[in-house]
Structures are given as C-alpha cells and as structure tokens.
Amino acid sequence: MIDRLICQIEATQNPTVVGLDPTLAMIPSFIKEEMFERYGKTPKAVAEMFVAFNKAILDEVASLIPAVKPQVAMYEQYGLEGIRAYMETITYAKSKGLVVIGDIKRGDIASTAAAYAGHIAGADIEGEYYDLWQEDAVTLNPYMGYDGIEPFIKACNEKDRGIFVLVKTSNPSGVELQDLLVDGTPIYDKTADLVHKWGQMTMGTKGYSRVGAVVGATYKEQGIELRKRMPNTFFLVPGYGAQGGKAEDLKDYFDKNGSGIIVNSSRGIIAAYKKDNEVSEKEFAIASKKAVLAMRADLQGVMG
Amino acid sequence: MIDRLICQIEATQNPTVVGLDPTLAMIPSFIKEEMFERYGKTPKAVAEMFVAFNKAILDEVASLIPAVKPQVAMYEQYGLEGIRAYMETITYAKSKGLVVIGDIKRGDIASTAAAYAGHIAGADIEGEYYDLWQEDAVTLNPYMGYDGIEPFIKACNEKDRGIFVLVKTSNPSGVELQDLLVDGTPIYDKTADLVHKWGQMTMGTKGYSRVGAVVGATYKEQGIELRKRMPNTFFLVPGYGAQGGKAEDLKDYFDKNGSGIIVNSSRGIIAAYKKDNEVSEKEFAIASKKAVLAMRADLQGVMG
C-alpha cells in the first residue's frame, strides 16, 4: 500500500489527498432537491446525495490525485444508510485506482483492536473471506499504546495495507494532552518515537513503512522535529487550507527527494464551488478540479 | 442519563454493566449451525447469531442489571450487517429499560466530532429528527482535547445523554503514553483533571456529571488517586474478571455511599456457559444469569 501510494504520488506529481467529507450543507441544491423528492427527508436521501456528490467529484479529479480520505464520521452520523454511502464511495474510488485512506481514528485494545483491524484485514467467516470495508489504510489513535496497534501491523504485513497513527493533530486543543512535557520532551514526540518503532515492523520497499503518522500542517517547527524523529514514516498532513496551514510551512515535512508526505484538503476541494464565481452550482465538480490543480501547483512550489 | 443510571444501580443493587461483545467463537453451536444453514457463511448469518445470542442473554439478565455496554468493534468488523446487529441489540436492550453505553471510543475534532456526536445527539435532516444509534452514552478518546469533546457535552445537556472519557485503560501497554510523567504527574492524572473540568459543564442532580471516566480495574492505587481528582465523575471500570481485576481492588473506587462506579464484564458473563459445567450449551443464557448474580454478590461485598 505505501509503495503504491508513493508510486501514485509520483505519477500524478501531486501529494494531495482529497478528503471526501460531505455535509448536508455542502450538497448542491439540485442534488438535494432530487433526493429529498425521491426519498423524503430521510437518512437514505442523505446517503444518496453523498454518493452522487462524491462520484461526480471523483469523475473529475481521480486522474489528478493519488488518494482519497473519506471521514467515516460524516457518514456514520446518518446511521446504516450513511455507512452504506461510505462503503459505496470507497468502492467507487477504488474502481478509479485510487488509494483509499479511511479516516476512522479507531483505538482500542486486545480482542477489540483485532476486531477493528477488520477494516483493513477483512473478515474471515469460517473460511469465507470478506473485504467488507475495503480501505487500503486507516487512521488510528495511539492513546492505548501498542496493544491497540498490533493487530493492524499484522494486517499491514499480511495484506499490504497501511495505518496512519495520530501524532500531532492540527486542532487548537490538541495541545491539551499532546504538548505536555515529559522531561522536556512533548508527548507528541514520545508518540512519534513509538510510531517510528512500530513502523520498523512493516517496512515497504521505498524507504517508508506501512505505519504512517498524522502530523498537522499548523505547527511548522514541530513538523520539522517530527520529520527527524520519524525518518521512515510517511506523513498524512491535515490542516492545509481551511484550517490555516500553508504550503510554505510544509517545505521541511518533505524528504530530500520531495516525497514523504501527503496533504489533505477536504472542504477546500469538495466545496470549492461555493467560493468559485466562475462556475455554476451544477458545475461543482469542475470547481473541485480547479481546486485540485491549484493545490497541486501550490505544493509543487515547495516539494524541492 | 447519569441520574437514571444511578437510580437503576440502586434499584438492582448491582453496579454491573454487561459487555455485549460477542465473537463467532462464543456463539453456541446450535445457533451457529442454524444461521449458517439459513444464510450461508455470510456477514448476515453472523449478524443474526449475534442478535439471537444477545437477546437470549438479555431475556435472562435484564432485570438484574442497570446497563449494558455493547462494543461496536465486534459488530463493525462484519460490515453493514454487523452494525445492523449492533443497532438491533441496542433497541432490544432499551425495550428492556436498560441504560445503553455504546463502547465506540471515537475521538476527532471540530465538525468531525460534531458528526460523531450524532451517536447521542441524533441526526436532524432539515427538521426531521432521527435517533439512529440510540445509545444513552458513548465512550470517547481524549487525545485531541476539548475540541473533540465539546459537541458531545452539548448533546449531554440538550438530550440528557452521557459520555465516558478514557482516562486510564486496563491494558498492559496503556502505560506507554498514559503513564508518562509531566512534572511528576502522570498523563492519566492530567486527563483526569480535564475530565473533571469538562464534567462541571453538564452536572446531573445526584452529585455526578454526565461526563464519566473509563478507569481500568487493574491498577488499584491509581484508581484511588483518580477518585480524588474526579469527585463528581462516574467511573466505568473495565478489566474485572477476565483481565485480572478483583472486587477488593475496587473498594476505594466507590464513593462513601457505595455509588460512583459501574463495573464491566463481557466474556465473563456472556460466555460464562463455556466454563459452567452445570448447564448445557442450550442453557447458555442461564449461565450468564448465574455469572451476573455471582458478580453482584462479589461487588456487594466491597460496596460498603
């Protein structure tokens, strides 16, 4: 998975991952009206909107990007129908050849972690194998330590899948725990050391492991330090654009070959039509394509 | 929700929460065979097994306990069908009057946290309200700080629901991050201080807030310290039984009225038939009832 991600970033010359995180407020009115008319004001209507919205965007941008990152929460809030839409989105993205990073931020222990690992390991029902979630990689929370990570490492090795562990998040109150100092060293650096160690258990062939790290774009100095602590760790970087992170701040997150990170943008791309006066609402996916091209150009300026 | 939980613990004289965390290996063979025959070796078959298993146990134990805690991971690994089984289990438990704590351990920021809060807040689709998940309370991960908690506090206040935030987990590698020392104070104590603060924003009427804490049964001394730091915080205690926690270790987790905690047991109750020579496999739910009564007696011995 990590090798394929790197190949696809090289092929598209674009370290952009599109966050497929739709909200009801983002859906163009003509889609919203059609689905409400067909299905009423129901979770099914919302699910169908999300699928139609995502597919239209993927049709425009898939050839320009290496990967997508659907945020399961946006779907999960609409119950079973929402989760069906999440799965359909993944199936469609995979049919376009994209690497799919499920942003699920799960974290638990022992047999429970093993169950969550089904996201990337699939389910074995007495010899019948099902890949029900289909994510190529998922995001995980490290609060419970290695017990919560171990079953995923196994799946990384056996199925060539990946994980991205939260190290330093881009939100303001991330500092409440992550920035506490242990003998002068912040917790996020301690987490980074764990992630580096875990990564050594499942290396790809291009210098990077299948254990990546989530490192926010909003704390430049910390990103530089984290790059040093995790030389074999691919960074998944949220916080670009809408949350205030700029391409120039990411310059030192890249390795010397201009690789090593993938930068997420969600509403900046999928809701681009709301801020683009040159396109009509019907052309929302064109606005997303323009936003992807602009982001690629922006990032290429600092990839070195 | 927290007031109702306390009332139901008093009414049953039992601070036991039954973890409805089925696995395929736990399902009695006569149920397994029936469902495989009907639906093949499919996720639907597993989902139907889990529902039948849980319902039979609930029929025996519901009147003896205040609450249940289904672990969503066990269901989630079987995809959509699995999640349907999770939801059906919750609906059934609520029909029996039980408080349902969804063990989902979600944690994310801003708009994503708001979406996850749908678990307890429900979904509003242009004025139509759906309570799709139906949990009375859910477990949460604190790694991202208050940003990830805030939308849930709002739902706690508006809908009288609850959350339990991970403070000190019962697994061995929980120490990797949680026990790091910040100026001599472990991280879990720092988390405890945050949880106490968050709890003040949503107090019930019986001295406890709607923000509870997950505090493992396997670290007695730490539990005593945490009780002092969080005087208004209800503890959800995993690790009893199968993970090695004993009732006597929990003595000081209770407040002076013998309240303030709820103790989880999962496989020790739902898979009790595997270790009970007096019942046949067909009577698996009877074994669960016996295990609940034994656990209640065990806990009553230390409730003071």
GROMACS .gro file of N, CA, C and O in nm, chain A residues 18-109:
model
  368
   18VAL      N    1  -0.763   1.395  -0.130
   18VAL     CA    2  -0.889   1.468  -0.122
   18VAL      C    3  -0.976   1.407  -0.011
   18VAL      O    4  -1.006   1.288  -0.013
   19GLY      N    5  -1.012   1.490   0.085
   19GLY     CA    6  -1.098   1.445   0.195
   19GLY      C    7  -1.243   1.444   0.151
   19GLY      O    8  -1.302   1.550   0.129
   20LEU      N    9  -1.297   1.325   0.136
   20LEU     CA   10  -1.437   1.314   0.093
   20LEU      C   11  -1.527   1.316   0.218
   20LEU      O   12  -1.573   1.214   0.266
   21ASP      N   13  -1.547   1.436   0.268
   21ASP     CA   14  -1.618   1.456   0.395
   21ASP      C   15  -1.741   1.541   0.374
   21ASP      O   16  -1.750   1.655   0.422
   22PRO      N   17  -1.839   1.490   0.302
   22PRO     CA   18  -1.954   1.574   0.270
   22PRO      C   19  -2.041   1.606   0.391
   22PRO      O   20  -2.046   1.530   0.487
   23THR      N   21  -2.103   1.720   0.385
   23THR     CA   22  -2.208   1.755   0.482
   23THR      C   23  -2.331   1.794   0.401
   23THR      O   24  -2.321   1.826   0.282
   24LEU      N   25  -2.444   1.793   0.468
   24LEU     CA   26  -2.569   1.830   0.402
   24LEU      C   27  -2.559   1.971   0.344
   24LEU      O   28  -2.607   1.999   0.234
   25ALA      N   29  -2.491   2.059   0.418
   25ALA     CA   30  -2.480   2.199   0.375
   25ALA      C   31  -2.398   2.216   0.248
   25ALA      O   32  -2.410   2.316   0.178
   26MET      N   33  -2.312   2.118   0.219
   26MET     CA   34  -2.227   2.127   0.100
   26MET      C   35  -2.295   2.080  -0.028
   26MET      O   36  -2.245   2.105  -0.137
   27ILE      N   37  -2.402   2.004  -0.012
   27ILE     CA   38  -2.463   1.940  -0.130
   27ILE      C   39  -2.532   2.046  -0.217
   27ILE      O   40  -2.615   2.123  -0.166
   28PRO      N   41  -2.500   2.050  -0.344
   28PRO     CA   42  -2.568   2.146  -0.433
   28PRO      C   43  -2.719   2.126  -0.430
   28PRO      O   44  -2.767   2.012  -0.421
   29SER      N   45  -2.791   2.236  -0.440
   29SER     CA   46  -2.936   2.228  -0.418
   29SER      C   47  -3.008   2.138  -0.516
   29SER      O   48  -3.106   2.073  -0.481
   30PHE      N   49  -2.957   2.128  -0.642
   30PHE     CA   50  -3.030   2.044  -0.738
   30PHE      C   51  -3.021   1.895  -0.700
   30PHE      O   52  -3.115   1.819  -0.723
   31ILE      N   53  -2.909   1.854  -0.640
   31ILE     CA   54  -2.898   1.715  -0.594
   31ILE      C   55  -2.984   1.695  -0.470
   31ILE      O   56  -3.057   1.596  -0.457
   32LYS      N   57  -2.976   1.792  -0.380
   32LYS     CA   58  -3.052   1.782  -0.256
   32LYS      C   59  -3.202   1.769  -0.285
   32LYS      O   60  -3.270   1.681  -0.231
   33GLU      N   61  -3.251   1.856  -0.372
   33GLU     CA   62  -3.394   1.854  -0.403
   33GLU      C   63  -3.437   1.723  -0.467
   33GLU      O   64  -3.539   1.666  -0.433
   34GLU      N   65  -3.354   1.674  -0.559
   34GLU     CA   66  -3.387   1.548  -0.627
   34GLU      C   67  -3.400   1.434  -0.525
   34GLU      O   68  -3.496   1.355  -0.529
   35MET      N   69  -3.304   1.424  -0.433
   35MET     CA   70  -3.304   1.312  -0.340
   35MET      C   71  -3.413   1.324  -0.234
   35MET      O   72  -3.475   1.225  -0.196
   36PHE      N   73  -3.438   1.446  -0.188
   36PHE     CA   74  -3.548   1.465  -0.092
   36PHE      C   75  -3.682   1.430  -0.158
   36PHE      O   76  -3.770   1.374  -0.094
   37GLU      N   77  -3.692   1.464  -0.286
   37GLU     CA   78  -3.816   1.435  -0.356
   37GLU      C   79  -3.836   1.284  -0.369
   37GLU      O   80  -3.944   1.230  -0.346
   38ARG      N   81  -3.726   1.216  -0.403
   38ARG     CA   82  -3.735   1.070  -0.422
   38ARG      C   83  -3.754   0.993  -0.292
   38ARG      O   84  -3.829   0.897  -0.287
   39TYR      N   85  -3.682   1.035  -0.188
   39TYR     CA   86  -3.676   0.950  -0.066
   39TYR      C   87  -3.729   1.020   0.060
   39TYR      O   88  -3.722   0.961   0.168
   40GLY      N   89  -3.779   1.142   0.045
   40GLY     CA   90  -3.821   1.216   0.165
   40GLY      C   91  -3.702   1.266   0.244
   40GLY      O   92  -3.587   1.245   0.204
   41LYS      N   93  -3.729   1.330   0.356
   41LYS     CA   94  -3.620   1.382   0.439
   41LYS      C   95  -3.569   1.269   0.529
   41LYS      O   96  -3.595   1.266   0.650
   42THR      N   97  -3.500   1.175   0.469
   42THR     CA   98  -3.460   1.051   0.536
   42THR      C   99  -3.309   1.032   0.527
   42THR      O  100  -3.241   1.092   0.442
   43PRO      N  101  -3.254   0.944   0.614
   43PRO     CA  102  -3.113   0.909   0.602
   43PRO      C  103  -3.079   0.853   0.463
   43PRO      O  104  -2.971   0.878   0.411
   44LYS      N  105  -3.171   0.781   0.403
   44LYS     CA  106  -3.145   0.727   0.269
   44LYS      C  107  -3.124   0.840   0.168
   44LYS      O  108  -3.034   0.832   0.083
   45ALA      N  109  -3.204   0.943   0.177
   45ALA     CA  110  -3.189   1.057   0.087
   45ALA      C  111  -3.050   1.119   0.102
   45ALA      O  112  -2.981   1.147   0.003
   46VAL      N  113  -3.007   1.137   0.228
   46VAL     CA  114  -2.876   1.196   0.252
   46VAL      C  115  -2.765   1.104   0.198
   46VAL      O  116  -2.670   1.150   0.134
   47ALA      N  117  -2.781   0.976   0.221
   47ALA     CA  118  -2.681   0.880   0.172
   47ALA      C  119  -2.669   0.888   0.020
   47ALA      O  120  -2.558   0.892  -0.036
   48GLU      N  121  -2.782   0.895  -0.048
   48GLU     CA  122  -2.779   0.902  -0.195
   48GLU      C  123  -2.717   1.034  -0.243
   48GLU      O  124  -2.647   1.038  -0.344
   49MET      N  125  -2.742   1.142  -0.168
   49MET     CA  126  -2.678   1.270  -0.201
   49MET      C  127  -2.528   1.258  -0.191
   49MET      O  128  -2.454   1.304  -0.280
   50PHE      N  129  -2.481   1.200  -0.081
   50PHE     CA  130  -2.337   1.190  -0.058
   50PHE      C  131  -2.271   1.107  -0.169
   50PHE      O  132  -2.165   1.143  -0.220
   51VAL      N  133  -2.335   0.998  -0.207
   51VAL     CA  134  -2.277   0.912  -0.311
   51VAL      C  135  -2.273   0.986  -0.444
   51VAL      O  136  -2.170   0.987  -0.513
   52ALA      N  137  -2.382   1.052  -0.480
   52ALA     CA  138  -2.387   1.125  -0.607
   52ALA      C  139  -2.283   1.237  -0.610
   52ALA      O  140  -2.211   1.257  -0.710
   53PHE      N  141  -2.274   1.308  -0.499
   53PHE     CA  142  -2.178   1.419  -0.485
   53PHE      C  143  -2.034   1.369  -0.500
   53PHE      O  144  -1.956   1.421  -0.580
   54ASN      N  145  -2.002   1.265  -0.424
   54ASN     CA  146  -1.865   1.211  -0.427
   54ASN      C  147  -1.829   1.157  -0.565
   54ASN      O  148  -1.718   1.179  -0.614
   55LYS      N  149  -1.922   1.084  -0.624
   55LYS     CA  150  -1.892   1.024  -0.755
   55LYS      C  151  -1.864   1.130  -0.860
   55LYS      O  152  -1.772   1.118  -0.941
   56ALA      N  153  -1.945   1.236  -0.859
   56ALA     CA  154  -1.926   1.343  -0.958
   56ALA      C  155  -1.789   1.407  -0.940
   56ALA      O  156  -1.718   1.435  -1.038
   57ILE      N  157  -1.748   1.427  -0.815
   57ILE     CA  158  -1.616   1.487  -0.789
   57ILE      C  159  -1.506   1.391  -0.832
   57ILE      O  160  -1.409   1.430  -0.897
   58LEU      N  161  -1.521   1.264  -0.796
   58LEU     CA  162  -1.420   1.165  -0.834
   58LEU      C  163  -1.405   1.156  -0.986
   58LEU      O  164  -1.293   1.141  -1.037
   59ASP      N  165  -1.516   1.165  -1.058
   59ASP     CA  166  -1.508   1.160  -1.204
   59ASP      C  167  -1.417   1.271  -1.259
   59ASP      O  168  -1.349   1.252  -1.358
   60GLU      N  169  -1.417   1.386  -1.192
   60GLU     CA  170  -1.335   1.498  -1.240
   60GLU      C  171  -1.191   1.492  -1.191
   60GLU      O  172  -1.099   1.533  -1.261
   61VAL      N  173  -1.171   1.445  -1.067
   61VAL     CA  174  -1.038   1.462  -1.007
   61VAL      C  175  -0.954   1.335  -0.996
   61VAL      O  176  -0.833   1.343  -0.970
   62ALA      N  177  -1.015   1.218  -1.018
   62ALA     CA  178  -0.944   1.093  -0.988
   62ALA      C  179  -0.810   1.081  -1.059
   62ALA      O  180  -0.712   1.032  -1.003
   63SER      N  181  -0.804   1.126  -1.184
   63SER     CA  182  -0.680   1.109  -1.260
   63SER      C  183  -0.570   1.205  -1.216
   63SER      O  184  -0.455   1.191  -1.255
   64LEU      N  185  -0.606   1.302  -1.133
   64LEU     CA  186  -0.510   1.406  -1.092
   64LEU      C  187  -0.452   1.383  -0.952
   64LEU      O  188  -0.365   1.459  -0.908
   65ILE      N  189  -0.504   1.284  -0.882
   65ILE     CA  190  -0.464   1.265  -0.741
   65ILE      C  191  -0.428   1.119  -0.715
   65ILE      O  192  -0.473   1.029  -0.787
   66PRO      N  193  -0.347   1.096  -0.610
   66PRO     CA  194  -0.310   0.958  -0.577
   66PRO      C  195  -0.409   0.887  -0.484
   66PRO      O  196  -0.418   0.765  -0.485
   67ALA      N  197  -0.482   0.965  -0.406
   67ALA     CA  198  -0.557   0.904  -0.296
   67ALA      C  199  -0.674   0.990  -0.250
   67ALA      O  200  -0.678   1.111  -0.277
   68VAL      N  201  -0.769   0.925  -0.182
   68VAL     CA  202  -0.877   0.998  -0.117
   68VAL      C  203  -0.885   0.953   0.029
   68VAL      O  204  -0.840   0.845   0.066
   69LYS      N  205  -0.944   1.039   0.111
   69LYS     CA  206  -0.959   1.008   0.253
   69LYS      C  207  -1.101   1.042   0.297
   69LYS      O  208  -1.129   1.154   0.338
   70PRO      N  209  -1.193   0.946   0.286
   70PRO     CA  210  -1.327   0.972   0.340
   70PRO      C  211  -1.324   0.968   0.492
   70PRO      O  212  -1.260   0.881   0.552
   71GLN      N  213  -1.393   1.062   0.554
   71GLN     CA  214  -1.403   1.070   0.701
   71GLN      C  215  -1.532   0.997   0.741
   71GLN      O  216  -1.642   1.046   0.714
   72VAL      N  217  -1.518   0.884   0.808
   72VAL     CA  218  -1.635   0.799   0.833
   72VAL      C  219  -1.740   0.869   0.920
   72VAL      O  220  -1.860   0.841   0.907
   73ALA      N  221  -1.698   0.962   1.005
   73ALA     CA  222  -1.795   1.029   1.095
   73ALA      C  223  -1.906   1.098   1.017
   73ALA      O  224  -2.021   1.098   1.060
   74MET      N  225  -1.867   1.157   0.901
   74MET     CA  226  -1.967   1.231   0.826
   74MET      C  227  -2.080   1.140   0.777
   74MET      O  228  -2.193   1.183   0.757
   75TYR      N  229  -2.044   1.014   0.756
   75TYR     CA  230  -2.140   0.915   0.709
   75TYR      C  231  -2.209   0.845   0.827
   75TYR      O  232  -2.330   0.821   0.825
   76GLU      N  233  -2.128   0.816   0.927
   76GLU     CA  234  -2.176   0.741   1.044
   76GLU      C  235  -2.292   0.812   1.113
   76GLU      O  236  -2.380   0.748   1.169
   77GLN      N  237  -2.290   0.945   1.109
   77GLN     CA  238  -2.398   1.018   1.176
   77GLN      C  239  -2.534   0.991   1.112
   77GLN      O  240  -2.637   1.018   1.173
   78TYR      N  241  -2.534   0.938   0.989
   78TYR     CA  242  -2.662   0.903   0.926
   78TYR      C  243  -2.690   0.754   0.934
   78TYR      O  244  -2.764   0.698   0.853
   79GLY      N  245  -2.630   0.690   1.033
   79GLY     CA  246  -2.665   0.550   1.063
   79GLY      C  247  -2.625   0.454   0.953
   79GLY      O  248  -2.527   0.474   0.881
   80LEU      N  249  -2.703   0.347   0.940
   80LEU     CA  250  -2.671   0.241   0.845
   80LEU      C  251  -2.663   0.292   0.702
   80LEU      O  252  -2.574   0.254   0.626
   81GLU      N  253  -2.758   0.376   0.665
   81GLU     CA  254  -2.759   0.429   0.528
   81GLU      C  255  -2.632   0.512   0.504
   81GLU      O  256  -2.572   0.506   0.396
   82GLY      N  257  -2.593   0.587   0.604
   82GLY     CA  258  -2.472   0.666   0.592
   82GLY      C  259  -2.350   0.578   0.571
   82GLY      O  260  -2.266   0.607   0.484
   83ILE      N  261  -2.341   0.472   0.647
   83ILE     CA  262  -2.225   0.383   0.634
   83ILE      C  263  -2.226   0.312   0.498
   83ILE      O  264  -2.121   0.290   0.439
   84ARG      N  265  -2.345   0.282   0.450
   84ARG     CA  266  -2.354   0.226   0.314
   84ARG      C  267  -2.294   0.326   0.213
   84ARG      O  268  -2.219   0.288   0.122
   85ALA      N  269  -2.324   0.453   0.230
   85ALA     CA  270  -2.271   0.556   0.139
   85ALA      C  271  -2.119   0.563   0.149
   85ALA      O  272  -2.049   0.583   0.049
   86TYR      N  273  -2.068   0.549   0.272
   86TYR     CA  274  -1.921   0.546   0.293
   86TYR      C  275  -1.861   0.432   0.213
   86TYR      O  276  -1.763   0.448   0.140
   87MET      N  277  -1.921   0.315   0.224
   87MET     CA  278  -1.868   0.197   0.155
   87MET      C  279  -1.879   0.212   0.003
   87MET      O  280  -1.787   0.174  -0.070
   88GLU      N  281  -1.990   0.265  -0.043
   88GLU     CA  282  -2.006   0.283  -0.188
   88GLU      C  283  -1.905   0.383  -0.242
   88GLU      O  284  -1.855   0.369  -0.355
   89THR      N  285  -1.877   0.484  -0.163
   89THR     CA  286  -1.777   0.583  -0.202
   89THR      C  287  -1.641   0.517  -0.216
   89THR      O  288  -1.567   0.541  -0.313
   90ILE      N  289  -1.607   0.432  -0.122
   90ILE     CA  290  -1.479   0.362  -0.127
   90ILE      C  291  -1.471   0.271  -0.249
   90ILE      O  292  -1.371   0.269  -0.322
   91THR      N  293  -1.577   0.196  -0.272
   91THR     CA  294  -1.579   0.106  -0.388
   91THR      C  295  -1.556   0.184  -0.517
   91THR      O  296  -1.478   0.144  -0.604
   92TYR      N  297  -1.622   0.298  -0.526
   92TYR     CA  298  -1.609   0.378  -0.648
   92TYR      C  299  -1.468   0.435  -0.662
   92TYR      O  300  -1.408   0.430  -0.770
   93ALA      N  301  -1.413   0.484  -0.550
   93ALA     CA  302  -1.277   0.539  -0.555
   93ALA      C  303  -1.176   0.431  -0.594
   93ALA      O  304  -1.083   0.456  -0.672
   94LYS      N  305  -1.196   0.310  -0.543
   94LYS     CA  306  -1.104   0.202  -0.577
   94LYS      C  307  -1.118   0.161  -0.724
   94LYS      O  308  -1.020   0.126  -0.789
   95SER      N  309  -1.239   0.170  -0.775
   95SER     CA  310  -1.259   0.137  -0.917
   95SER      C  311  -1.184   0.237  -1.006
   95SER      O  312  -1.155   0.209  -1.122
   96LYS      N  313  -1.153   0.353  -0.951
   96LYS     CA  314  -1.076   0.454  -1.025
   96LYS      C  315  -0.926   0.440  -0.999
   96LYS      O  316  -0.847   0.526  -1.040
   97GLY      N  317  -0.888   0.338  -0.922
   97GLY     CA  318  -0.746   0.314  -0.898
   97GLY      C  319  -0.686   0.394  -0.784
   97GLY      O  320  -0.564   0.392  -0.763
   98LEU      N  321  -0.769   0.464  -0.708
   98LEU     CA  322  -0.716   0.549  -0.601
   98LEU      C  323  -0.684   0.468  -0.474
   98LEU      O  324  -0.749   0.368  -0.445
   99VAL      N  325  -0.583   0.512  -0.402
   99VAL     CA  326  -0.557   0.460  -0.268
   99VAL      C  327  -0.661   0.523  -0.175
   99VAL      O  328  -0.683   0.644  -0.180
  100VAL      N  329  -0.725   0.440  -0.093
  100VAL     CA  330  -0.829   0.491  -0.003
  100VAL      C  331  -0.783   0.482   0.143
  100VAL      O  332  -0.752   0.374   0.193
  101ILE      N  333  -0.777   0.598   0.206
  101ILE     CA  334  -0.742   0.605   0.348
  101ILE      C  335  -0.870   0.633   0.425
  101ILE      O  336  -0.928   0.741   0.415
  102GLY      N  337  -0.917   0.533   0.498
  102GLY     CA  338  -1.038   0.551   0.579
  102GLY      C  339  -1.004   0.629   0.705
  102GLY      O  340  -0.924   0.582   0.786
  103ASP      N  341  -1.062   0.748   0.720
  103ASP     CA  342  -1.030   0.828   0.839
  103ASP      C  343  -1.125   0.787   0.950
  103ASP      O  344  -1.233   0.843   0.967
  104ILE      N  345  -1.085   0.684   1.024
  104ILE     CA  346  -1.174   0.624   1.123
  104ILE      C  347  -1.125   0.650   1.266
  104ILE      O  348  -1.201   0.638   1.360
  105LYS      N  349  -0.998   0.684   1.282
  105LYS     CA  350  -0.939   0.716   1.414
  105LYS      C  351  -0.986   0.622   1.524
  105LYS      O  352  -1.016   0.665   1.635
  106ARG      N  353  -0.990   0.495   1.496
  106ARG     CA  354  -1.026   0.397   1.598
  106ARG      C  355  -0.908   0.376   1.691
  106ARG      O  356  -0.793   0.408   1.657
  107GLY      N  357  -0.935   0.322   1.807
  107GLY     CA  358  -0.829   0.290   1.901
  107GLY      C  359  -0.888   0.210   2.015
  107GLY      O  360  -0.978   0.257   2.083
  108ASP      N  361  -0.844   0.088   2.031
  108ASP     CA  362  -0.891   0.006   2.142
  108ASP      C  363  -0.789  -0.104   2.166
  108ASP      O  364  -0.682  -0.103   2.106
  109ILE      N  365  -0.821  -0.197   2.254
  109ILE     CA  366  -0.719  -0.293   2.297
  109ILE      C  367  -0.755  -0.437   2.262
  109ILE      O  368  -0.871  -0.470   2.239
   0.00000   0.00000   0.00000
